[in-house]
C-alpha cells in the first residue's frame, strides 16, 4: 500500500513526464529519494543526448550516485511513472535500491512484469558482490493519472500502445506464474487473436475511423 510520500513523489513524476514532453522527449519522469529527502529528479534525455540509454531512471541513478558520492543507493527509493525496462532494472539491482514505485505497468518490456529481474533472488544469491537484495516494489500507484498524460500527449499512439499490450493493466504479483491453458481456453484465446488481427487490419486500412466488429466505423474523436 503506497504511503503519503509515495503518492507525493509519484505526483511529481507525473509532472516531470509532462516536462519531458515539452522538451521533445517521450513522457517519462523519475525521482530518487534518500530516506525521505529528494536527491534528484530526471526526465528522458534520449532525443536530446542522441543516446538510447538515457532513460529517465538511468539519468536519475547516475546523478544520485554522483550527488551522494557512492555507487550504493541502499537507502533510496526510485519513483517512476512507467515500470522500468530490463536495462534500468539491472541497474536498480546493482545500485541496491531499497524500493521501487511505479505507475504504469509494462507487460512487454518491464523488468518486473515481463523479465522478473526485480524479484529475482538468484542473482543476488549467486553474485551478492554485484547485485543487491530484492527491493520492495509498489506498482500501479496513481496509474490513471500517469496514463492520462500519455493519452493527452498523443491519443493515437496511446491507443496503439495499449492495443498491442505494451503498457497498462494492474501490477502483477511477484510470484505469479502463468497457468497451463486447457484446450477450450486456448481455442477461446485463438478466437480473440483472430478478432484482434481483423480489427488491426481495418485500423491500418482505414486510419481515420475507429475499427469495430459490431457496428459502423465511427470517426475518431
Tab-separated table of C-alpha atoms in Angstrom:
chain	number	residue	atom	x	y	z
A	1	UNK	CA	0.000	0.000	0.000
A	2	UNK	CA	1.569	3.345	-1.027
A	3	UNK	CA	2.184	5.839	1.750
A	4	UNK	CA	1.854	9.617	1.633
A	5	UNK	CA	5.444	10.090	0.467
A	6	UNK	CA	4.899	7.583	-2.350
A	7	UNK	CA	1.859	9.495	-3.565
A	8	UNK	CA	3.596	12.866	-3.411
A	9	UNK	CA	6.671	11.614	-5.257
A	10	UNK	CA	4.576	9.852	-7.907
A	11	UNK	CA	2.616	13.050	-8.462
A	12	UNK	CA	5.956	14.760	-9.058
A	13	UNK	CA	6.975	12.035	-11.542
A	14	UNK	CA	3.777	12.665	-13.471
A	15	UNK	CA	4.567	16.397	-13.570
A	16	UNK	CA	8.060	15.563	-14.827
A	17	UNK	CA	6.606	13.371	-17.570
A	18	UNK	CA	4.775	16.462	-18.844
A	19	UNK	CA	8.057	18.404	-18.712
A	20	UNK	CA	9.652	15.615	-20.736
A	21	UNK	CA	7.052	16.121	-23.491
A	22	UNK	CA	7.764	19.880	-23.524
A	23	UNK	CA	11.473	19.089	-24.003
A	24	UNK	CA	10.733	16.935	-27.053
A	25	UNK	CA	11.037	13.604	-25.266
A	26	UNK	CA	8.646	10.751	-24.512
A	27	UNK	CA	6.593	11.160	-21.287
A	28	UNK	CA	8.930	9.620	-18.702
A	29	UNK	CA	9.780	11.136	-15.319
A	30	UNK	CA	11.746	9.832	-12.350
A	31	UNK	CA	12.522	10.908	-8.770
A	32	UNK	CA	15.002	9.333	-6.345
A	33	UNK	CA	14.673	9.921	-2.591
A	34	UNK	CA	17.290	9.172	0.061
A	35	UNK	CA	15.157	8.242	3.061
A	36	UNK	CA	12.515	10.987	2.669
A	37	UNK	CA	14.699	13.628	1.019
A	38	UNK	CA	14.628	14.178	-2.748
A	39	UNK	CA	18.100	13.610	-4.192
A	40	UNK	CA	17.464	14.028	-7.897
A	41	UNK	CA	14.692	14.489	-10.457
A	42	UNK	CA	15.077	13.445	-14.092
A	43	UNK	CA	13.276	13.072	-17.391
A	44	UNK	CA	14.160	11.150	-20.526
A	45	UNK	CA	17.178	12.521	-22.407
A	46	UNK	CA	17.251	10.012	-25.283
A	47	UNK	CA	16.363	12.527	-28.007
A	48	UNK	CA	18.354	15.440	-26.598
A	49	UNK	CA	21.529	13.427	-25.988
A	50	UNK	CA	21.172	11.136	-29.007
A	51	UNK	CA	21.697	8.174	-26.670
A	52	UNK	CA	19.181	5.323	-26.279
A	53	UNK	CA	20.496	4.510	-22.784
A	54	UNK	CA	19.486	7.899	-21.371
A	55	UNK	CA	16.219	6.737	-19.858
A	56	UNK	CA	14.881	8.859	-17.006
A	57	UNK	CA	15.758	6.145	-14.483
A	58	UNK	CA	19.320	5.770	-15.812
A	59	UNK	CA	19.877	9.528	-15.710
A	60	UNK	CA	18.479	9.701	-12.178
A	61	UNK	CA	20.589	6.813	-10.838
A	62	UNK	CA	23.766	8.224	-12.367
A	63	UNK	CA	23.141	11.649	-10.850
A	64	UNK	CA	22.115	10.203	-7.472
A	65	UNK	CA	25.406	8.306	-7.241
A	66	UNK	CA	27.295	11.494	-8.062
A	67	UNK	CA	25.376	13.599	-5.511
A	68	UNK	CA	25.622	11.007	-2.719
A	69	UNK	CA	29.208	10.070	-3.559
A	70	UNK	CA	28.558	6.332	-3.627
A	71	UNK	CA	27.513	3.578	-6.030
A	72	UNK	CA	25.234	2.067	-3.397
A	73	UNK	CA	21.763	3.537	-3.149
A	74	UNK	CA	20.553	1.120	-0.486
A	75	UNK	CA	18.693	3.819	1.461
A	76	UNK	CA	16.989	5.165	-1.655
A	77	UNK	CA	13.596	4.783	-3.315
A	78	UNK	CA	13.175	5.199	-7.063
A	79	UNK	CA	9.855	6.591	-8.321
A	80	UNK	CA	8.920	6.466	-11.994
A	81	UNK	CA	5.713	6.957	-13.962
A	82	UNK	CA	6.281	3.806	-16.067
A	83	UNK	CA	7.627	0.430	-14.939
A	84	UNK	CA	11.382	0.390	-15.729
A	85	UNK	CA	12.711	-1.697	-18.607
A	86	UNK	CA	15.143	-4.605	-18.195
A	87	UNK	CA	18.206	-2.363	-18.668
A	88	UNK	CA	17.108	0.011	-15.925
A	89	UNK	CA	16.106	-2.836	-13.608
A	90	UNK	CA	19.536	-4.467	-13.687
A	91	UNK	CA	20.983	-1.112	-12.639
A	92	UNK	CA	18.357	-0.792	-9.911
A	93	UNK	CA	19.506	-4.153	-8.561
A	94	UNK	CA	23.194	-3.272	-8.930
A	95	UNK	CA	22.804	0.039	-7.086
A	96	UNK	CA	20.991	-1.942	-4.358
A	97	UNK	CA	17.943	0.313	-4.425
A	98	UNK	CA	15.734	-0.264	-1.373
A	99	UNK	CA	12.372	0.349	-3.020
A	100	UNK	CA	10.780	0.945	-6.427
A	101	UNK	CA	7.421	2.642	-7.015
A	102	UNK	CA	5.893	2.887	-10.485
A	103	UNK	CA	2.531	3.846	-12.002
A	104	UNK	CA	2.016	2.253	-15.446
A	105	UNK	CA	2.714	-1.437	-15.877
A	106	UNK	CA	4.867	-2.533	-18.845
A	107	UNK	CA	3.914	-6.173	-19.619
A	108	UNK	CA	6.125	-6.439	-22.728
A	109	UNK	CA	9.314	-4.625	-21.676
A	110	UNK	CA	9.116	-4.305	-17.895
A	111	UNK	CA	11.811	-5.708	-15.659
A	112	UNK	CA	9.147	-6.550	-13.083
A	113	UNK	CA	6.126	-7.727	-15.070
A	114	UNK	CA	7.940	-9.374	-18.009
A	115	UNK	CA	11.551	-10.244	-17.176
A	116	UNK	CA	11.237	-10.703	-13.370
A	117	UNK	CA	14.600	-9.032	-12.756
A	118	UNK	CA	13.451	-7.040	-9.753
A	119	UNK	CA	12.151	-10.091	-7.899
A	120	UNK	CA	14.971	-12.449	-8.943
A	121	UNK	CA	16.604	-13.753	-5.745
A	122	UNK	CA	19.125	-15.887	-7.620
A	123	UNK	CA	21.272	-13.068	-8.993
A	124	UNK	CA	21.826	-11.564	-5.537
A	125	UNK	CA	22.289	-15.025	-4.039
A	126	UNK	CA	24.926	-16.120	-6.542
A	127	UNK	CA	26.607	-12.725	-7.062
A	128	UNK	CA	25.989	-10.737	-3.852
A	129	UNK	CA	29.131	-8.693	-4.567
A	130	UNK	CA	27.339	-7.120	-7.547
A	131	UNK	CA	23.580	-7.286	-7.027
A	132	UNK	CA	21.556	-6.177	-4.021
A	133	UNK	CA	18.601	-7.903	-2.419
A	134	UNK	CA	15.141	-7.906	-3.955
A	135	UNK	CA	13.735	-4.392	-3.454
A	136	UNK	CA	10.295	-3.575	-2.133
A	137	UNK	CA	8.017	-2.958	-5.122
A	138	UNK	CA	4.781	-0.972	-5.403
A	139	UNK	CA	3.070	-0.901	-8.805
A	140	UNK	CA	0.032	0.838	-10.308
A	141	UNK	CA	0.422	3.826	-7.967
A	142	UNK	CA	-1.593	6.712	-9.481
A	143	UNK	CA	-1.828	4.691	-12.674
A	144	UNK	CA	-4.827	6.529	-14.118
A	145	UNK	CA	-3.218	9.932	-13.625
A	146	UNK	CA	0.006	8.743	-15.265
A	147	UNK	CA	-1.856	7.195	-18.194
A	148	UNK	CA	-3.774	10.449	-18.739
A	149	UNK	CA	-0.515	12.246	-19.575
A	150	UNK	CA	0.305	9.697	-22.285
A	151	UNK	CA	-3.225	9.782	-23.647
A	152	UNK	CA	-3.315	13.602	-23.754
A	153	UNK	CA	0.136	13.744	-25.364
A	154	UNK	CA	-0.832	11.617	-28.360
A	155	UNK	CA	-4.196	9.793	-28.283
A	156	UNK	CA	-3.434	7.688	-31.379
A	157	UNK	CA	-0.023	6.495	-30.133
A	158	UNK	CA	-1.513	5.702	-26.722
A	159	UNK	CA	-4.293	3.715	-28.389
A	160	UNK	CA	-1.749	1.685	-30.385
A	161	UNK	CA	0.469	1.106	-27.323
A	162	UNK	CA	-2.415	-0.203	-25.245
A	163	UNK	CA	-3.909	-2.178	-28.157
A	164	UNK	CA	-0.588	-4.036	-28.502
A	165	UNK	CA	-0.446	-4.608	-24.744
A	166	UNK	CA	2.811	-2.684	-24.275
A	167	UNK	CA	1.538	-0.594	-21.368
A	168	UNK	CA	-1.346	-0.853	-18.935
A	169	UNK	CA	-3.072	-3.241	-16.581
A	170	UNK	CA	-2.752	-3.776	-12.848
A	171	UNK	CA	0.569	-4.659	-11.245
A	172	UNK	CA	1.455	-8.350	-11.396
A	173	UNK	CA	2.211	-10.274	-8.215
A	174	UNK	CA	5.880	-11.148	-7.835
A	175	UNK	CA	5.227	-14.875	-7.606
A	176	UNK	CA	2.538	-15.008	-10.285
A	177	UNK	CA	3.062	-17.960	-12.633
A	178	UNK	CA	1.101	-18.313	-15.900
A	179	UNK	CA	-1.255	-21.248	-15.747
A	180	UNK	CA	-1.247	-24.011	-18.339
A	181	UNK	CA	-4.262	-23.451	-20.541
A	182	UNK	CA	-6.731	-26.216	-21.456
A	183	UNK	CA	-7.914	-26.940	-24.988
A	184	UNK	CA	-11.089	-24.841	-24.846
A	185	UNK	CA	-9.250	-21.970	-23.167
A	186	UNK	CA	-6.618	-21.996	-25.948
A	187	UNK	CA	-9.395	-22.122	-28.536
A	188	UNK	CA	-11.028	-19.059	-26.991
A	189	UNK	CA	-7.702	-17.206	-26.964
A	190	UNK	CA	-7.131	-18.122	-30.623
A	191	UNK	CA	-10.567	-16.745	-31.487
A	192	UNK	CA	-9.751	-13.494	-29.712
A	193	UNK	CA	-6.418	-13.214	-31.545
A	194	UNK	CA	-8.165	-13.642	-34.906
A	195	UNK	CA	-10.687	-10.928	-33.993
A	196	UNK	CA	-7.897	-8.583	-32.910
A	197	UNK	CA	-5.963	-9.246	-36.115
A	198	UNK	CA	-9.087	-8.387	-38.125
A	199	UNK	CA	-9.562	-5.173	-36.151
A	200	UNK	CA	-5.868	-4.281	-36.602
A	201	UNK	CA	-6.187	-4.830	-40.369
A	202	UNK	CA	-9.154	-2.454	-40.579
A	203	UNK	CA	-7.284	0.001	-38.346
A	204	UNK	CA	-4.429	0.120	-40.904
A	205	UNK	CA	-6.690	0.176	-43.971
A	206	UNK	CA	-8.975	2.898	-42.558
A	207	UNK	CA	-6.789	5.032	-40.214
A	208	UNK	CA	-9.354	7.810	-39.923
A	209	UNK	CA	-12.018	5.581	-38.405
A	210	UNK	CA	-12.468	3.640	-35.202
A	211	UNK	CA	-12.293	-0.107	-36.019
A	212	UNK	CA	-15.348	-2.088	-34.941
A	213	UNK	CA	-16.597	-5.630	-35.429
A	214	UNK	CA	-20.097	-4.997	-34.198
A	215	UNK	CA	-21.218	-1.774	-35.796
A	216	UNK	CA	-20.371	1.028	-38.225
A	217	UNK	CA	-16.961	2.667	-38.084
A	218	UNK	CA	-17.116	5.978	-36.256
A	219	UNK	CA	-14.772	8.926	-36.849
A	220	UNK	CA	-12.034	9.241	-34.253
A	221	UNK	CA	-12.697	11.891	-31.621
